[in-house]
């Protein structure tokens, strides 16, 4: 606030200095060092009691291999690598290319489950499917969609796959003991057309012996992803449950392709809660999918219904309440913000209709629209600017 | 305070329907907006569609470029206006790469401290380590559905970090986030295309 200082001199000493400033203000509340920061205030507002808001681990515990044995093996491997002159040479010359496949295999055995759980939490998979529960995927689920032209679309944790690529049943593999029973469920927590908190189940195979999906009992047949147009990206989550004993899914079973989407309404939490003593989630894989032209055909031909099209509901723009005397505001732009949109649309339509002939083609757009003169009578400057903007295709005219 | 949270809390989309009639062969096409569309029952299957659709995917708005970014910290360096950011932490013996979300969550990490990476490297801190870590990290990011991240790093030319960033780009990552899409307002000059209407 550098304004002229008014010094009142009493004797030889300047006692009072009043700064003549514009838009001066007094500080409200506590000064900066003492007041709580924005971060502190947000923490206070978003505070959640840890005794009430805690997550429960419903998966398998971490397998604990013999640490000393593991350490001995690792030290031996490191020694072998460090004494290998070939690797040292490649490393020095910046030509060492580590095999990504081998790194991934090792990663899946060591830190992979934790990383997958973290990404799943980031995508809200646990929140939307289980609520207050989570699990760490101990069994690595290898899911990929294979098309006729031998292209392969793997499902990892959140990658994008189009519905046309996911139209057929995927190949699912995982490591399992031969006498174990598994359940595989594919759900979409985002796609429900009527309810907010429900999911659609796209594929449910129960009582799978070992890892042979074809031998399992199909409770819901595979349905391709159906994200409607305009709704963005939906998550499709594969969960593999390990069964303690043979499960009875006859209550849930739906025959045929089950295109009645209400019958595919599913709540993973309720499903798990009823059977929590007998099944444990062990594997997790999910992908994202958004609209594709093949979905239009699917809605029309297979589901025999009109395709729903959505548009994101943006919040209304905040426009300050209108004042009688808006100082330092261009009056035409200010008042245009508060005009009735129907009136504005009507005016643009009238302008357009003046130049439209019902039977002739419209004139081609001129290359230099503002090269043509306006009417002979002298127009105010703001109106000339508006006419130029309309001719150039800037601003409001694009809405009509 | 509430206006501060407008974008922050809206990971749930509230979408209103503007329905277009089916473009089947021979039917007329009107553009009158209808509300609460019930499907025409031509067979046994009847599926109802609600007037509003809720998409709970928290990453959906970020993918559509509509999500809110923490704005208002423009006087800070480094800034906070990003959805996902690349961080590279270098210690005397190891290097760690992280993708961090603006809420603070570390989404994807890769480090030479991990046995899976350490096993195959001669040294955990030379240029080869950086380059191979970049390849592993880029693969993990793409598998997790993240391909565009904000990157504040300004590396020395010819250095390890520059090699790291080069290998990330080769691995398929884009080191800049797309600009946020602001909805069309009558007083805007341009009407940029909507990201969800672009079908390549």
Short mmCIF file of C-alpha atoms in Angstrom, two decimals, chain A:
data_model
loop_
_atom_site.label_atom_id
_atom_site.label_comp_id
_atom_site.label_asym_id
_atom_site.label_seq_id
_atom_site.Cartn_x
_atom_site.Cartn_y
_atom_site.Cartn_z
CA UNK A 1 0.00 0.00 0.00
CA UNK A 2 2.30 2.74 -1.20
CA UNK A 3 0.31 5.90 -0.88
CA UNK A 4 1.39 9.38 0.15
CA UNK A 5 2.13 9.44 3.82
CA UNK A 6 0.80 12.35 5.77
CA UNK A 7 3.22 13.16 8.48
CA UNK A 8 2.03 15.27 11.32
CA UNK A 9 4.96 16.84 12.89
CA UNK A 10 4.83 17.88 16.47
CA UNK A 11 7.95 19.75 17.18
CA UNK A 12 10.78 17.92 15.42
CA UNK A 13 9.40 14.42 15.87
CA UNK A 14 6.92 12.79 13.43
CA UNK A 15 4.35 11.41 15.76
CA UNK A 16 1.58 10.27 13.49
CA UNK A 17 1.71 8.87 9.97
CA UNK A 18 -1.58 8.27 8.25
CA UNK A 19 -1.31 6.35 4.98
CA UNK A 20 -3.84 7.64 2.43
CA UNK A 21 -4.65 4.42 0.58
CA UNK A 22 -7.48 3.27 -1.60
CA UNK A 23 -9.35 -0.02 -0.83
CA UNK A 24 -7.73 -0.30 2.56
CA UNK A 25 -9.02 -2.93 4.90
CA UNK A 26 -8.64 -4.13 8.44
CA UNK A 27 -7.54 -7.70 9.03
CA UNK A 28 -10.39 -9.93 10.15
CA UNK A 29 -9.82 -12.79 12.55
CA UNK A 30 -6.42 -13.85 13.78
CA UNK A 31 -3.20 -12.71 12.03
CA UNK A 32 -1.43 -15.09 9.54
CA UNK A 33 1.05 -16.83 11.85
CA UNK A 34 -1.55 -17.52 14.53
CA UNK A 35 -4.63 -18.40 12.50
CA UNK A 36 -5.16 -21.98 11.32
CA UNK A 37 -4.03 -22.65 7.74
CA UNK A 38 -6.48 -23.78 5.08
CA UNK A 39 -5.05 -27.28 5.33
CA UNK A 40 -5.64 -27.40 9.11
CA UNK A 41 -9.18 -26.13 8.74
CA UNK A 42 -9.96 -28.71 6.05
CA UNK A 43 -8.59 -31.46 8.30
CA UNK A 44 -10.86 -30.31 11.09
CA UNK A 45 -13.89 -30.28 8.83
CA UNK A 46 -13.10 -33.65 7.26
CA UNK A 47 -12.12 -35.28 10.54
CA UNK A 48 -13.30 -38.87 10.80
CA UNK A 49 -13.21 -40.71 14.10
CA UNK A 50 -10.77 -43.65 13.66
CA UNK A 51 -12.78 -45.84 16.03
CA UNK A 52 -15.83 -45.47 13.78
CA UNK A 53 -14.30 -45.17 10.30
CA UNK A 54 -11.94 -48.07 9.81
CA UNK A 55 -11.60 -50.59 7.03
CA UNK A 56 -11.67 -54.33 7.53
CA UNK A 57 -9.37 -56.71 5.65
CA UNK A 58 -11.48 -59.57 4.27
CA UNK A 59 -8.83 -61.18 2.07
CA UNK A 60 -6.11 -63.71 2.66
CA UNK A 61 -3.17 -62.78 4.89
CA UNK A 62 0.32 -62.21 3.53
CA UNK A 63 2.25 -65.45 3.01
CA UNK A 64 5.46 -65.34 5.08
CA UNK A 65 8.29 -67.21 3.39
CA UNK A 66 11.43 -68.07 5.33
CA UNK A 67 13.23 -64.75 5.47
CA UNK A 68 16.73 -66.15 6.02
CA UNK A 69 16.41 -68.55 3.11
CA UNK A 70 15.07 -65.78 0.87
CA UNK A 71 17.92 -63.50 1.94
CA UNK A 72 20.57 -66.12 1.14
CA UNK A 73 19.12 -66.69 -2.31
CA UNK A 74 18.91 -62.97 -3.01
CA UNK A 75 22.46 -62.30 -1.89
CA UNK A 76 23.67 -65.09 -4.16
CA UNK A 77 21.79 -63.62 -7.13
CA UNK A 78 23.13 -60.12 -6.46
CA UNK A 79 26.70 -61.44 -6.24
CA UNK A 80 26.27 -63.25 -9.53
CA UNK A 81 24.96 -60.11 -11.23
CA UNK A 82 27.66 -57.86 -9.83
CA UNK A 83 30.43 -60.17 -10.89
CA UNK A 84 29.07 -60.59 -14.41
CA UNK A 85 31.33 -58.54 -16.74
CA UNK A 86 28.78 -58.56 -19.57
CA UNK A 87 26.08 -56.90 -17.46
CA UNK A 88 28.62 -54.42 -16.14
CA UNK A 89 29.65 -53.49 -19.67
CA UNK A 90 26.08 -53.04 -20.88
CA UNK A 91 25.25 -50.99 -17.82
CA UNK A 92 28.28 -48.74 -18.35
CA UNK A 93 27.39 -48.22 -22.01
CA UNK A 94 23.73 -47.52 -21.12
CA UNK A 95 22.59 -50.44 -23.26
CA UNK A 96 21.23 -52.65 -20.49
CA UNK A 97 17.62 -53.59 -21.33
CA UNK A 98 15.98 -55.39 -18.46
CA UNK A 99 13.33 -57.94 -19.44
CA UNK A 100 10.05 -56.30 -18.48
CA UNK A 101 8.29 -59.67 -18.43
CA UNK A 102 10.65 -61.10 -15.84
CA UNK A 103 10.45 -57.95 -13.74
CA UNK A 104 6.67 -58.19 -13.78
CA UNK A 105 6.71 -61.86 -12.76
CA UNK A 106 8.97 -61.13 -9.83
CA UNK A 107 6.93 -58.04 -8.91
CA UNK A 108 3.70 -60.06 -8.81
CA UNK A 109 5.32 -62.39 -6.29
CA UNK A 110 6.71 -59.66 -4.04
CA UNK A 111 5.15 -56.18 -3.97
CA UNK A 112 2.49 -56.62 -6.67
CA UNK A 113 -0.53 -57.36 -4.42
CA UNK A 114 0.08 -54.23 -2.35
CA UNK A 115 0.44 -52.06 -5.47
CA UNK A 116 -2.73 -53.52 -6.99
CA UNK A 117 -4.62 -52.79 -3.77
CA UNK A 118 -3.39 -49.21 -3.83
CA UNK A 119 -4.53 -48.62 -7.41
CA UNK A 120 -7.88 -50.26 -6.66
CA UNK A 121 -8.33 -47.90 -3.71
CA UNK A 122 -7.51 -44.96 -5.97
CA UNK A 123 -10.25 -46.09 -8.37
CA UNK A 124 -12.73 -46.45 -5.52
CA UNK A 125 -13.24 -50.16 -6.19
CA UNK A 126 -13.36 -51.14 -2.52
CA UNK A 127 -15.54 -48.18 -1.54
CA UNK A 128 -18.17 -48.85 -4.17
CA UNK A 129 -18.18 -52.66 -4.08
CA UNK A 130 -17.57 -53.46 -0.41
CA UNK A 131 -18.00 -50.21 1.52
CA UNK A 132 -15.88 -50.56 4.63
CA UNK A 133 -14.03 -53.71 3.64
CA UNK A 134 -11.00 -54.26 1.44
CA UNK A 135 -8.76 -57.16 0.46
CA UNK A 136 -5.29 -57.65 -0.93
CA UNK A 137 -5.36 -59.78 -4.09
CA UNK A 138 -3.08 -62.77 -3.39
CA UNK A 139 -4.01 -64.74 -6.50
CA UNK A 140 -2.86 -63.15 -9.75
CA UNK A 141 -5.74 -63.05 -12.20
CA UNK A 142 -4.69 -63.02 -15.84
CA UNK A 143 -7.65 -61.87 -17.95
CA UNK A 144 -7.43 -60.98 -21.60
CA UNK A 145 -9.87 -60.49 -24.45
CA UNK A 146 -8.88 -62.19 -27.70
CA UNK A 147 -10.40 -61.09 -30.96
CA UNK A 148 -10.69 -63.00 -34.23
CA UNK A 149 -7.79 -61.18 -35.80
CA UNK A 150 -5.53 -62.45 -32.97
CA UNK A 151 -5.26 -59.10 -31.24
CA UNK A 152 -5.16 -59.37 -27.48
CA UNK A 153 -6.51 -56.86 -24.96
CA UNK A 154 -5.30 -57.65 -21.45
CA UNK A 155 -7.12 -56.46 -18.36
CA UNK A 156 -4.82 -55.04 -15.72
CA UNK A 157 -5.90 -52.43 -13.19
CA UNK A 158 -7.74 -49.60 -14.83
CA UNK A 159 -6.64 -49.67 -18.46
CA UNK A 160 -9.17 -48.65 -21.12
CA UNK A 161 -10.80 -51.33 -23.30
CA UNK A 162 -13.56 -50.45 -25.75
CA UNK A 163 -16.86 -52.43 -25.64
CA UNK A 164 -16.33 -53.69 -29.19
CA UNK A 165 -13.06 -55.24 -28.01
CA UNK A 166 -14.75 -56.78 -24.96
CA UNK A 167 -17.74 -58.20 -26.82
CA UNK A 168 -16.86 -61.87 -26.28
CA UNK A 169 -16.02 -63.93 -23.23
CA UNK A 170 -12.44 -63.32 -22.07
CA UNK A 171 -9.75 -65.92 -21.36
CA UNK A 172 -9.13 -66.13 -17.63
CA UNK A 173 -6.18 -67.96 -16.09
CA UNK A 174 -4.79 -68.17 -12.57
CA UNK A 175 -2.72 -70.53 -10.50
CA UNK A 176 -4.77 -72.84 -8.27
CA UNK A 177 -4.71 -76.23 -6.57
CA UNK A 178 -6.57 -78.91 -8.55
CA UNK A 179 -9.20 -79.66 -5.89
CA UNK A 180 -10.14 -76.09 -5.04
CA UNK A 181 -13.38 -74.32 -5.94
CA UNK A 182 -13.56 -70.74 -7.14
CA UNK A 183 -16.16 -68.12 -8.11
CA UNK A 184 -15.56 -65.43 -10.70
CA UNK A 185 -17.76 -62.33 -10.81
CA UNK A 186 -17.61 -59.42 -13.27
CA UNK A 187 -19.55 -56.35 -12.12
CA UNK A 188 -20.01 -52.78 -13.23
CA UNK A 189 -20.57 -50.47 -10.23
CA UNK A 190 -21.10 -47.41 -12.43
CA UNK A 191 -23.56 -48.51 -15.08
CA UNK A 192 -26.91 -48.85 -13.33
CA UNK A 193 -29.61 -47.11 -15.34
CA UNK A 194 -32.06 -46.54 -12.50
CA UNK A 195 -30.43 -47.00 -9.08
CA UNK A 196 -27.54 -45.07 -7.61
CA UNK A 197 -25.97 -47.66 -5.31
CA UNK A 198 -26.40 -50.88 -7.26
CA UNK A 199 -24.15 -52.67 -9.76
CA UNK A 200 -24.86 -54.70 -12.85
CA UNK A 201 -23.36 -58.19 -12.90
CA UNK A 202 -21.99 -58.95 -16.36
CA UNK A 203 -20.67 -62.45 -15.74
CA UNK A 204 -20.94 -64.88 -12.84
CA UNK A 205 -19.39 -68.33 -12.87
CA UNK A 206 -19.52 -70.34 -9.66
CA UNK A 207 -18.05 -73.60 -8.39
CA UNK A 208 -15.12 -73.53 -10.83
CA UNK A 209 -12.90 -76.58 -10.26
CA UNK A 210 -9.22 -75.58 -10.29
CA UNK A 211 -8.80 -72.93 -12.97
CA UNK A 212 -11.05 -74.43 -15.64
CA UNK A 213 -13.72 -71.75 -16.19
CA UNK A 214 -15.61 -73.87 -18.74
CA UNK A 215 -16.38 -76.49 -16.07
CA UNK A 216 -17.91 -73.93 -13.76
CA UNK A 217 -21.62 -73.32 -13.17
CA UNK A 218 -22.70 -70.25 -15.14
CA UNK A 219 -25.09 -68.23 -13.00
CA UNK A 220 -25.24 -65.16 -15.26
CA UNK A 221 -24.14 -65.33 -18.87
CA UNK A 222 -21.52 -62.96 -20.16
CA UNK A 223 -22.86 -59.56 -21.23
CA UNK A 224 -20.62 -57.09 -23.00
CA UNK A 225 -19.90 -53.68 -21.42
CA UNK A 226 -22.76 -51.20 -21.94
CA UNK A 227 -21.66 -47.69 -20.97
CA UNK A 228 -24.32 -45.33 -22.39
CA UNK A 229 -23.23 -42.43 -24.50
CA UNK A 230 -22.23 -39.32 -22.63
CA UNK A 231 -21.71 -40.99 -19.26
CA UNK A 232 -17.94 -41.31 -19.58
CA UNK A 233 -15.79 -44.19 -18.29
CA UNK A 234 -17.24 -47.10 -16.33
CA UNK A 235 -15.26 -49.56 -14.24
CA UNK A 236 -15.65 -53.30 -14.87
CA UNK A 237 -14.26 -55.32 -11.99
CA UNK A 238 -13.33 -59.02 -12.02
CA UNK A 239 -13.26 -60.54 -8.53
CA UNK A 240 -12.15 -64.10 -7.93
CA UNK A 241 -13.42 -65.67 -4.71
CA UNK A 242 -11.98 -68.82 -3.21
CA UNK A 243 -14.66 -71.19 -1.94
CA UNK A 244 -14.37 -73.36 1.16
CA UNK A 245 -17.02 -75.78 -0.06
CA UNK A 246 -19.49 -76.26 -2.90
CA UNK A 247 -21.86 -73.24 -3.02
CA UNK A 248 -25.52 -73.24 -3.93
CA UNK A 249 -26.23 -70.41 -6.35
CA UNK A 250 -29.62 -71.66 -7.54
CA UNK A 251 -31.37 -68.69 -5.91
CA UNK A 252 -29.34 -66.24 -8.00
CA UNK A 253 -29.35 -68.21 -11.22
CA UNK A 254 -30.78 -66.61 -14.39
CA UNK A 255 -31.23 -68.67 -17.53
CA UNK A 256 -30.35 -67.53 -21.01
CA UNK A 257 -28.62 -64.30 -22.00
CA UNK A 258 -30.64 -62.36 -19.36
CA UNK A 259 -31.09 -59.09 -21.22
CA UNK A 260 -33.53 -57.77 -18.62
CA UNK A 261 -31.07 -55.47 -16.90
CA UNK A 262 -33.11 -55.25 -13.69
CA UNK A 263 -32.43 -58.94 -13.15
CA UNK A 264 -28.73 -58.21 -13.36
CA UNK A 265 -28.91 -55.77 -10.46
CA UNK A 266 -26.31 -56.89 -7.96
CA UNK A 267 -24.88 -55.74 -4.65
CA UNK A 268 -21.43 -57.19 -4.02
CA UNK A 269 -21.60 -56.25 -0.34
CA UNK A 270 -24.90 -58.10 0.23
CA UNK A 271 -23.71 -61.07 -1.81
CA UNK A 272 -20.51 -61.31 0.23
CA UNK A 273 -22.19 -60.66 3.55
CA UNK A 274 -24.51 -63.65 3.15
CA UNK A 275 -21.64 -65.97 2.22
CA UNK A 276 -18.74 -64.46 4.11
CA UNK A 277 -17.95 -67.66 6.00
CA UNK A 278 -17.62 -69.68 2.83
CA UNK A 279 -15.95 -67.43 0.26
CA UNK A 280 -12.90 -65.16 0.44
CA UNK A 281 -11.91 -62.65 -2.25
CA UNK A 282 -8.55 -63.60 -3.66
CA UNK A 283 -8.11 -62.11 -7.12
CA UNK A 284 -8.80 -58.69 -8.60
CA UNK A 285 -8.57 -57.17 -12.07
CA UNK A 286 -10.48 -54.22 -13.49
CA UNK A 287 -10.67 -52.16 -16.65
CA UNK A 288 -12.42 -49.02 -17.80
CA UNK A 289 -14.71 -48.73 -20.77
CA UNK A 290 -16.60 -45.92 -22.44
CA UNK A 291 -19.07 -45.56 -25.28
CA UNK A 292 -18.45 -47.09 -28.67
CA UNK A 293 -20.56 -47.17 -31.87
CA UNK A 294 -21.15 -50.91 -31.32
CA UNK A 295 -23.23 -50.09 -28.25
CA UNK A 296 -25.82 -48.29 -30.38
CA UNK A 297 -26.22 -51.49 -32.41
CA UNK A 298 -26.40 -53.55 -29.24
CA UNK A 299 -29.19 -51.41 -27.77
CA UNK A 300 -31.15 -51.44 -31.01
CA UNK A 301 -30.73 -55.04 -32.10
CA UNK A 302 -30.14 -57.10 -28.97
CA UNK A 303 -31.90 -55.16 -26.22
CA UNK A 304 -34.59 -53.79 -28.57
CA UNK A 305 -34.78 -50.45 -26.86
CA UNK A 306 -33.94 -46.86 -27.67
CA UNK A 307 -30.41 -45.92 -26.88
CA UNK A 308 -30.22 -43.51 -23.94
CA UNK A 309 -27.96 -40.54 -24.53
CA UNK A 310 -26.78 -38.41 -21.66
CA UNK A 311 -25.08 -35.07 -21.26
CA UNK A 312 -23.04 -33.98 -18.27
CA UNK A 313 -25.00 -31.74 -15.95
CA UNK A 314 -22.69 -28.79 -15.44
CA UNK A 315 -23.57 -26.48 -12.56
CA UNK A 316 -25.08 -23.11 -13.51
CA UNK A 317 -22.50 -20.35 -13.86
CA UNK A 318 -22.45 -17.91 -10.98
CA UNK A 319 -23.48 -14.43 -12.16
CA UNK A 320 -23.44 -11.71 -9.54
CA UNK A 321 -26.92 -10.29 -8.77
CA UNK A 322 -27.71 -7.42 -11.06
CA UNK A 323 -27.08 -3.88 -9.79
CA UNK A 324 -28.74 -0.64 -10.85
CA UNK A 325 -25.42 1.07 -11.54
CA UNK A 326 -22.67 -1.39 -12.41
CA UNK A 327 -19.58 0.83 -12.32
CA UNK A 328 -16.76 0.22 -14.80
CA UNK A 329 -18.64 -2.56 -16.63
CA UNK A 330 -19.31 -2.49 -20.40
CA UNK A 331 -23.08 -2.02 -20.26
CA UNK A 332 -23.97 -4.23 -23.23
CA UNK A 333 -21.90 -7.22 -22.07
CA UNK A 334 -23.12 -6.78 -18.49
CA UNK A 335 -26.75 -6.61 -19.47
CA UNK A 336 -26.47 -9.52 -21.90
CA UNK A 337 -25.62 -11.77 -18.96
CA UNK A 338 -28.92 -10.97 -17.31
CA UNK A 339 -31.15 -11.22 -20.35
CA UNK A 340 -33.72 -13.91 -20.84
CA UNK A 341 -32.02 -16.61 -22.99
CA UNK A 342 -35.25 -17.17 -24.92
CA UNK A 343 -35.30 -13.53 -25.93
CA UNK A 344 -31.70 -13.72 -27.13
CA UNK A 345 -32.45 -16.89 -29.10
CA UNK A 346 -35.48 -15.28 -30.67
CA UNK A 347 -33.44 -12.27 -31.83
CA UNK A 348 -30.79 -14.48 -33.39
CA UNK A 349 -33.46 -16.55 -35.11
CA UNK A 350 -35.12 -13.42 -36.56
CA UNK A 351 -31.74 -12.22 -37.88
CA UNK A 352 -31.10 -15.59 -39.45
CA UNK A 353 -34.55 -15.89 -40.99
CA UNK A 354 -34.12 -12.55 -42.76
CA UNK A 355 -31.38 -14.07 -44.92
CA UNK A 356 -32.85 -17.53 -45.40
CA UNK A 357 -34.84 -18.28 -48.51
CA UNK A 358 -37.22 -21.26 -48.19
CA UNK A 359 -36.44 -22.62 -51.65
CA UNK A 360 -32.93 -21.47 -52.47
CA UNK A 361 -29.64 -22.74 -51.09
CA UNK A 362 -27.95 -20.59 -48.45
CA UNK A 363 -25.26 -18.19 -49.74
CA UNK A 364 -21.71 -19.47 -49.28
CA UNK A 365 -19.80 -17.97 -46.35
CA UNK A 366 -17.63 -15.05 -47.56
CA UNK A 367 -13.90 -15.42 -47.09
CA UNK A 368 -13.57 -11.95 -45.51
CA UNK A 369 -16.87 -11.37 -43.73
CA UNK A 370 -16.04 -7.93 -42.38
CA UNK A 371 -15.10 -6.60 -45.80
CA UNK A 372 -18.76 -5.78 -46.44
CA UNK A 373 -19.99 -2.44 -45.15
CA UNK A 374 -22.79 -2.14 -42.61
CA UNK A 375 -25.86 0.05 -43.10
CA UNK A 376 -25.35 3.63 -44.18
CA UNK A 377 -26.61 5.18 -40.94
CA UNK A 378 -24.04 5.68 -38.25
CA UNK A 379 -24.12 2.89 -35.67
CA UNK A 380 -22.85 3.05 -32.06
CA UNK A 381 -19.41 1.41 -31.58
CA UNK A 382 -20.63 -1.42 -29.36
CA UNK A 383 -23.21 -2.43 -31.95
CA UNK A 384 -20.59 -2.43 -34.69
CA UNK A 385 -18.42 -4.72 -32.56
CA UNK A 386 -21.35 -7.09 -31.99
CA UNK A 387 -22.09 -7.23 -35.72
CA UNK A 388 -18.44 -7.95 -36.51
CA UNK A 389 -18.36 -10.72 -33.94
CA UNK A 390 -21.50 -12.27 -35.44
CA UNK A 391 -19.99 -12.15 -38.90
CA UNK A 392 -16.74 -13.74 -37.76
CA UNK A 393 -18.59 -16.45 -35.86
CA UNK A 394 -17.30 -15.47 -32.44
CA UNK A 395 -19.29 -15.70 -29.23
CA UNK A 396 -23.01 -16.00 -28.83
CA UNK A 397 -23.86 -16.76 -32.43
CA UNK A 398 -22.29 -20.24 -31.98
CA UNK A 399 -25.08 -21.22 -29.64
CA UNK A 400 -27.72 -20.74 -32.36
#
